[in-house]
Amino acid sequence: MATAAEEIQVGRRTVRVTSPDKPYFPERGLTKLDVVRYFLAVGDGILRALRDRPTMLERWPRGVFEGATIATRADNRGDAFYQKRVPAGAPDWVSTAHITFPSGRTADEVAPGELAVVIWAVNLGTLRFHPWPVSKADVERPDQLRIDLDPQPGVGFDQVVPVAQQVRAFLDELGLVGYPKTTGGRGLHVYVPIEPRWSFGDCRRAVLALGREMQRRRPDLVTTTWWREQRDRPVFVDYNQMARDHTMTSAYSIRPTPAALVSAPLDWAELDDARPEDFDVTTMPGRFADRGDPHAGLDERRFSLAPLLELADRDGLESPPER
């Protein structure tokens, strides 16, 4: 017999959680309600990561189980799926942003303005949120530069960390401030808050320039070669993640694997000792209660992209082609 739905008060909204006892991470003994409670516990952090940003939902309505797959364009028979458009029947308090895809097609995507929207999405099976690097106030000009340090197959987190530290040192030289986080896997992301003055193409060119500089400084570790089969170094600076409609998993999102690891914001000082497996659905609430959100200052000051674009000009870099 199905368990009765629970109604949870989230701010001024009442959110209905259906099938609260449904196993979501059976190997960890975690239910759908446990996942809801996790997002409530890190509420300020997940809302900061998503607030007013057009956001794609990665929905796992049956939970994460052995053999589960996610639907793709080539095969739509998966157990989970990505949802770009606001779901039909969404409450009228679920705010949206109107965005244009590279194809020219448009859509209204969820753009959470309050924590209740996050919990409503979690009830639909959302484990990972994929926000654009823009605000719904201006969807054409990013206000975050996102640097994706992507380890190649077989490369451990320990080889990504020194690249991230080199990124930090270079940003310091340029007068920029970056905010690191784990991906929930072996990689790292670094976010730089920027003034919303430049296009997606400019931002991609800026990340490519930064990647080339990392390649010069750590030629043993870093590559910016786009074609996977041609990469001969452990860590790829994925500049294409700054392309329109390319998104990164938000901070505090849950990776859909049996361990239920989460994307964890970090202070730079703890990066050398941190490990992705330290941060999961059961440990992050306590960490958040004790330390708060290391990315709390992310939106307090925005920086100019000019230093990186000047470097791109010196290197003769044009905006990379869309992929």
Coordinates of C-alpha atoms in Angstrom, one line a residue:
M1 CA 0.0 0.0 0.0
A2 CA 1.3 3.4 -1.0
T3 CA 2.3 5.7 1.9
A4 CA 0.1 8.7 2.3
A5 CA 1.4 12.0 1.0
E6 CA 2.9 14.5 3.4
E7 CA 2.4 18.2 3.3
I8 CA 5.4 20.3 4.3
Q9 CA 5.4 24.0 5.0
V10 CA 8.2 25.7 3.1
G11 CA 8.1 29.5 3.8
R12 CA 4.6 30.7 2.9
R13 CA 3.9 27.7 0.7
T14 CA 2.6 24.2 1.5
V15 CA 4.3 21.6 -0.7
R16 CA 2.8 18.1 -1.1
V17 CA 5.3 15.3 -1.0
T18 CA 3.9 12.1 -2.6
S19 CA 5.1 8.6 -1.9
P20 CA 7.5 9.9 0.8
D21 CA 8.7 6.4 1.7
K22 CA 9.7 5.5 -1.9
P23 CA 13.3 4.2 -1.9
Y24 CA 15.5 6.8 -3.7
F25 CA 19.0 5.5 -2.8
P26 CA 18.2 2.0 -1.6
E27 CA 21.9 1.1 -1.0
R28 CA 22.0 4.0 1.6
G29 CA 18.5 3.4 2.9
L30 CA 17.4 6.8 1.8
T31 CA 13.8 7.6 0.8
K32 CA 12.3 10.4 -1.2
L33 CA 11.4 12.1 2.1
D34 CA 15.1 11.9 3.2
V35 CA 16.0 13.7 0.0
V36 CA 13.4 16.4 0.6
R37 CA 14.7 16.9 4.1
Y38 CA 18.3 17.1 2.8
F39 CA 17.3 20.0 0.4
L40 CA 15.5 21.7 3.2
A41 CA 18.6 21.4 5.4
V42 CA 20.7 23.1 2.8
G43 CA 17.9 25.4 1.7
D44 CA 19.8 28.8 1.8
G45 CA 22.6 27.2 -0.2
I46 CA 20.6 25.5 -2.9
L47 CA 18.4 28.6 -3.3
R48 CA 21.5 30.8 -3.6
A49 CA 22.8 28.6 -6.4
L50 CA 19.5 28.7 -8.3
R51 CA 17.7 31.9 -7.5
D52 CA 16.2 33.5 -10.5
R53 CA 18.3 31.4 -12.9
P54 CA 16.7 29.4 -15.7
T55 CA 17.2 25.8 -14.6
M56 CA 17.0 22.5 -16.2
L57 CA 15.7 19.7 -14.0
E58 CA 17.3 16.3 -13.9
R59 CA 14.5 14.0 -12.8
W60 CA 14.8 10.5 -11.3
P61 CA 11.2 9.8 -10.3
R62 CA 11.9 6.1 -9.6
G63 CA 15.0 6.8 -7.6
V64 CA 18.5 5.5 -8.2
F65 CA 18.8 1.8 -8.6
E66 CA 21.1 -0.7 -10.3
G67 CA 20.9 -0.5 -14.0
A68 CA 18.9 2.8 -14.0
T69 CA 19.7 5.0 -17.1
I70 CA 18.8 8.5 -18.2
A71 CA 17.0 9.2 -21.4
T72 CA 18.9 10.8 -24.3
R73 CA 18.0 12.2 -27.6
A74 CA 19.1 9.0 -29.2
D75 CA 17.3 6.8 -26.7
N76 CA 14.3 8.1 -24.8
R77 CA 13.6 4.9 -22.9
G78 CA 15.6 5.8 -19.8
D79 CA 14.4 5.7 -16.2
A80 CA 15.3 9.4 -15.7
F81 CA 15.2 12.4 -17.9
Y82 CA 16.1 16.1 -18.3
Q83 CA 13.3 18.6 -18.3
K84 CA 14.1 22.0 -19.9
R85 CA 10.6 23.4 -20.0
V86 CA 8.4 24.0 -16.9
P87 CA 6.3 20.9 -16.3
A88 CA 2.7 21.1 -17.2
G89 CA 0.5 21.7 -14.1
A90 CA 3.1 23.6 -12.2
P91 CA 1.7 25.8 -9.5
D92 CA 1.3 29.5 -10.4
W93 CA 4.0 30.4 -7.9
V94 CA 6.6 28.5 -9.8
S95 CA 8.5 31.3 -11.5
T96 CA 10.1 30.9 -14.9
A97 CA 12.5 32.5 -17.3
H98 CA 12.1 32.7 -21.1
I99 CA 15.2 31.5 -22.8
T100 CA 16.4 30.9 -26.4
F101 CA 18.3 27.7 -27.4
P102 CA 21.1 27.7 -30.0
S103 CA 18.6 26.3 -32.5
G104 CA 16.5 29.4 -32.1
R105 CA 13.7 27.6 -30.3
T106 CA 12.5 29.1 -27.1
A107 CA 11.1 27.8 -23.8
D108 CA 10.0 28.9 -20.3
E109 CA 12.3 27.2 -17.8
V110 CA 11.9 27.0 -14.1
A111 CA 13.7 29.9 -12.4
P112 CA 13.4 29.3 -8.6
G113 CA 12.6 32.4 -6.6
E114 CA 11.9 30.7 -3.3
L115 CA 12.8 27.4 -1.6
A116 CA 9.3 26.0 -2.1
V117 CA 10.0 25.8 -5.9
V118 CA 13.1 23.7 -5.2
I119 CA 11.1 21.3 -2.9
W120 CA 8.3 21.1 -5.5
A121 CA 10.9 20.1 -8.1
V122 CA 12.4 17.5 -5.7
N123 CA 8.9 16.0 -5.3
L124 CA 9.0 15.5 -9.0
G125 CA 12.1 13.4 -8.6
T126 CA 14.7 16.1 -9.3
L127 CA 18.1 15.2 -7.9
R128 CA 20.3 17.5 -9.9
F129 CA 19.6 21.1 -10.9
H130 CA 21.3 22.6 -13.9
P131 CA 21.1 26.4 -13.8
W132 CA 22.2 28.7 -16.6
P133 CA 25.0 31.2 -15.7
V134 CA 22.5 34.1 -16.2
S135 CA 19.7 35.7 -14.3
K136 CA 16.2 35.9 -15.7
A137 CA 16.6 39.7 -15.6
D138 CA 19.1 39.3 -18.6
V139 CA 19.3 35.9 -20.1
E140 CA 21.7 37.0 -22.8
R141 CA 24.7 38.1 -20.7
P142 CA 26.2 35.7 -18.1
D143 CA 26.9 36.9 -14.6
Q144 CA 29.0 33.9 -13.7
L145 CA 32.2 32.6 -15.4
R146 CA 32.2 28.9 -14.8
I147 CA 35.5 27.0 -15.1
D148 CA 35.1 23.2 -15.5
L149 CA 38.2 21.2 -14.6
D150 CA 37.3 17.8 -16.1
P151 CA 39.5 14.8 -15.3
Q152 CA 40.0 12.3 -18.1
P153 CA 39.1 8.6 -17.6
G154 CA 41.2 7.0 -14.9
V155 CA 42.3 10.4 -13.5
G156 CA 41.8 11.0 -9.8
F157 CA 40.6 14.0 -7.9
D158 CA 44.2 14.4 -6.5
Q159 CA 45.4 15.4 -10.0
V160 CA 42.6 18.0 -10.4
V161 CA 43.4 19.8 -7.1
P162 CA 46.8 21.3 -8.2
V163 CA 45.2 22.6 -11.4
A164 CA 42.5 24.3 -9.3
Q165 CA 45.1 25.8 -7.1
Q166 CA 46.9 27.2 -10.1
V167 CA 43.6 28.6 -11.3
R168 CA 43.2 30.4 -8.0
A169 CA 46.7 31.8 -8.2
F170 CA 46.1 33.1 -11.7
L171 CA 42.8 34.7 -10.7
D172 CA 44.5 36.4 -7.8
E173 CA 47.0 37.9 -10.2
L174 CA 44.2 39.3 -12.3
G175 CA 42.3 40.7 -9.3
L176 CA 39.5 38.1 -9.7
V177 CA 37.9 35.9 -7.0
G178 CA 36.9 32.3 -7.7
Y179 CA 34.7 30.0 -5.7
P180 CA 35.4 26.2 -5.9
K181 CA 33.1 23.3 -5.5
T182 CA 33.3 19.6 -6.1
T183 CA 31.1 18.1 -8.8
G184 CA 30.0 15.1 -6.8
G185 CA 32.5 13.1 -8.9
R186 CA 36.2 13.5 -9.6
G187 CA 36.1 17.0 -11.1
L188 CA 36.1 20.5 -9.8
H189 CA 34.2 23.7 -10.8
V190 CA 35.3 27.2 -10.1
Y191 CA 32.8 30.1 -10.4
V192 CA 33.8 33.7 -10.9
P193 CA 31.1 36.3 -10.4
I194 CA 31.2 38.8 -13.3
E195 CA 29.4 41.9 -14.4
P196 CA 26.6 40.9 -16.9
R197 CA 28.2 42.9 -19.8
W198 CA 29.5 40.2 -22.1
S199 CA 28.1 37.6 -24.4
F200 CA 28.3 33.8 -24.1
G201 CA 30.9 33.9 -26.9
D202 CA 33.1 36.4 -24.9
C203 CA 32.8 34.2 -21.8
R204 CA 33.8 31.0 -23.7
R205 CA 36.8 32.9 -25.1
A206 CA 37.8 34.1 -21.6
V207 CA 37.7 30.5 -20.3
L208 CA 39.7 29.2 -23.2
A209 CA 42.3 31.9 -22.5
L210 CA 42.5 30.9 -18.9
G211 CA 42.8 27.3 -20.0
R212 CA 45.7 28.1 -22.3
E213 CA 47.4 29.9 -19.5
M214 CA 46.9 26.8 -17.2
Q215 CA 48.4 24.7 -20.0
R216 CA 51.5 26.9 -20.1
R217 CA 51.8 26.8 -16.3
R218 CA 51.1 23.1 -15.8
P219 CA 51.9 21.4 -19.2
D220 CA 52.1 18.1 -17.4
L221 CA 48.5 18.2 -16.2
V222 CA 46.3 20.5 -18.4
T223 CA 44.9 20.4 -21.9
T224 CA 42.4 22.5 -23.9
T225 CA 42.2 20.1 -26.8
W226 CA 38.6 19.7 -27.7
W227 CA 38.6 16.2 -29.3
R228 CA 38.7 13.6 -26.5
E229 CA 40.8 11.1 -28.4
Q230 CA 43.5 13.8 -28.9
R231 CA 43.9 14.7 -25.2
D232 CA 47.2 13.6 -23.8
R233 CA 47.0 15.2 -20.4
P234 CA 45.0 14.4 -17.3
V235 CA 42.7 17.5 -16.9
F236 CA 40.7 19.2 -19.6
V237 CA 39.6 22.8 -19.1
D238 CA 36.2 22.5 -20.7
Y239 CA 35.6 26.0 -22.1
N240 CA 32.5 24.8 -23.9
Q241 CA 30.6 24.7 -20.7
M242 CA 30.2 28.5 -21.1
A243 CA 28.3 28.0 -24.4
R244 CA 24.6 28.9 -24.5
D245 CA 22.4 26.1 -23.1
H246 CA 25.4 24.3 -21.6
T247 CA 25.0 24.1 -17.9
M248 CA 26.8 22.7 -14.8
T249 CA 25.3 20.8 -11.9
S250 CA 24.5 23.3 -9.2
A251 CA 26.1 23.4 -5.7
Y252 CA 24.2 21.0 -3.4
S253 CA 22.8 18.9 -6.2
I254 CA 22.9 15.1 -5.6
R255 CA 24.8 12.9 -8.0
P256 CA 22.5 10.0 -9.1
T257 CA 24.8 7.2 -8.0
P258 CA 24.4 4.7 -5.1
A259 CA 26.6 6.7 -2.8
A260 CA 24.4 9.8 -3.0
L261 CA 27.4 12.2 -3.1
V262 CA 26.6 15.9 -3.5
S263 CA 28.3 18.9 -5.2
A264 CA 30.0 20.6 -2.3
P265 CA 31.0 24.3 -2.2
L266 CA 34.5 24.6 -0.6
D267 CA 36.7 27.2 0.9
W268 CA 40.1 27.3 -0.9
A269 CA 41.8 26.5 2.4
E270 CA 40.2 23.1 2.6
L271 CA 40.7 22.1 -1.0
D272 CA 43.9 20.1 -0.4
D273 CA 42.3 17.9 2.2
A274 CA 38.9 17.6 0.7
R275 CA 37.7 14.4 -1.0
P276 CA 34.4 14.1 -3.0
E277 CA 33.3 11.1 -0.9
D278 CA 33.4 13.4 2.2
F279 CA 30.2 15.1 1.1
D280 CA 26.9 13.2 0.7
V281 CA 23.2 13.5 1.6
T282 CA 23.8 12.4 5.2
T283 CA 26.9 14.5 6.0
M284 CA 26.2 17.8 4.2
P285 CA 23.4 19.0 6.5
G286 CA 25.6 18.9 9.5
R287 CA 28.4 20.6 7.7
F288 CA 26.0 23.3 6.5
A289 CA 24.6 23.8 10.0
D290 CA 28.1 24.2 11.4
R291 CA 29.8 26.2 8.7
G292 CA 27.2 27.7 6.5
D293 CA 27.7 28.1 2.8
P294 CA 31.2 28.7 1.6
H295 CA 29.7 30.4 -1.5
A296 CA 27.7 32.9 0.6
G297 CA 29.8 35.8 -0.8
L298 CA 29.4 34.7 -4.5
D299 CA 27.0 37.4 -5.4
E300 CA 28.3 40.2 -3.3
R301 CA 30.9 41.6 -5.8
R302 CA 31.1 41.2 -9.5
F303 CA 34.3 41.5 -11.6
S304 CA 35.3 42.6 -15.0
L305 CA 36.0 40.1 -17.7
A306 CA 38.4 42.5 -19.4
P307 CA 41.7 41.0 -18.0
L308 CA 40.9 37.6 -19.4
L309 CA 39.6 39.0 -22.7
E310 CA 42.9 41.0 -23.0
L311 CA 44.8 37.7 -22.6
A312 CA 42.6 36.1 -25.2
D313 CA 43.5 39.0 -27.6
R314 CA 47.2 38.6 -26.9
D315 CA 46.9 34.9 -27.7
G316 CA 45.0 35.6 -30.8
L317 CA 42.0 33.5 -29.6
E318 CA 38.7 33.8 -31.4
S319 CA 35.4 32.5 -29.8
P320 CA 35.5 28.7 -30.1
P321 CA 33.0 27.1 -32.5
E322 CA 29.7 25.8 -31.1
R323 CA 29.8 22.1 -30.3

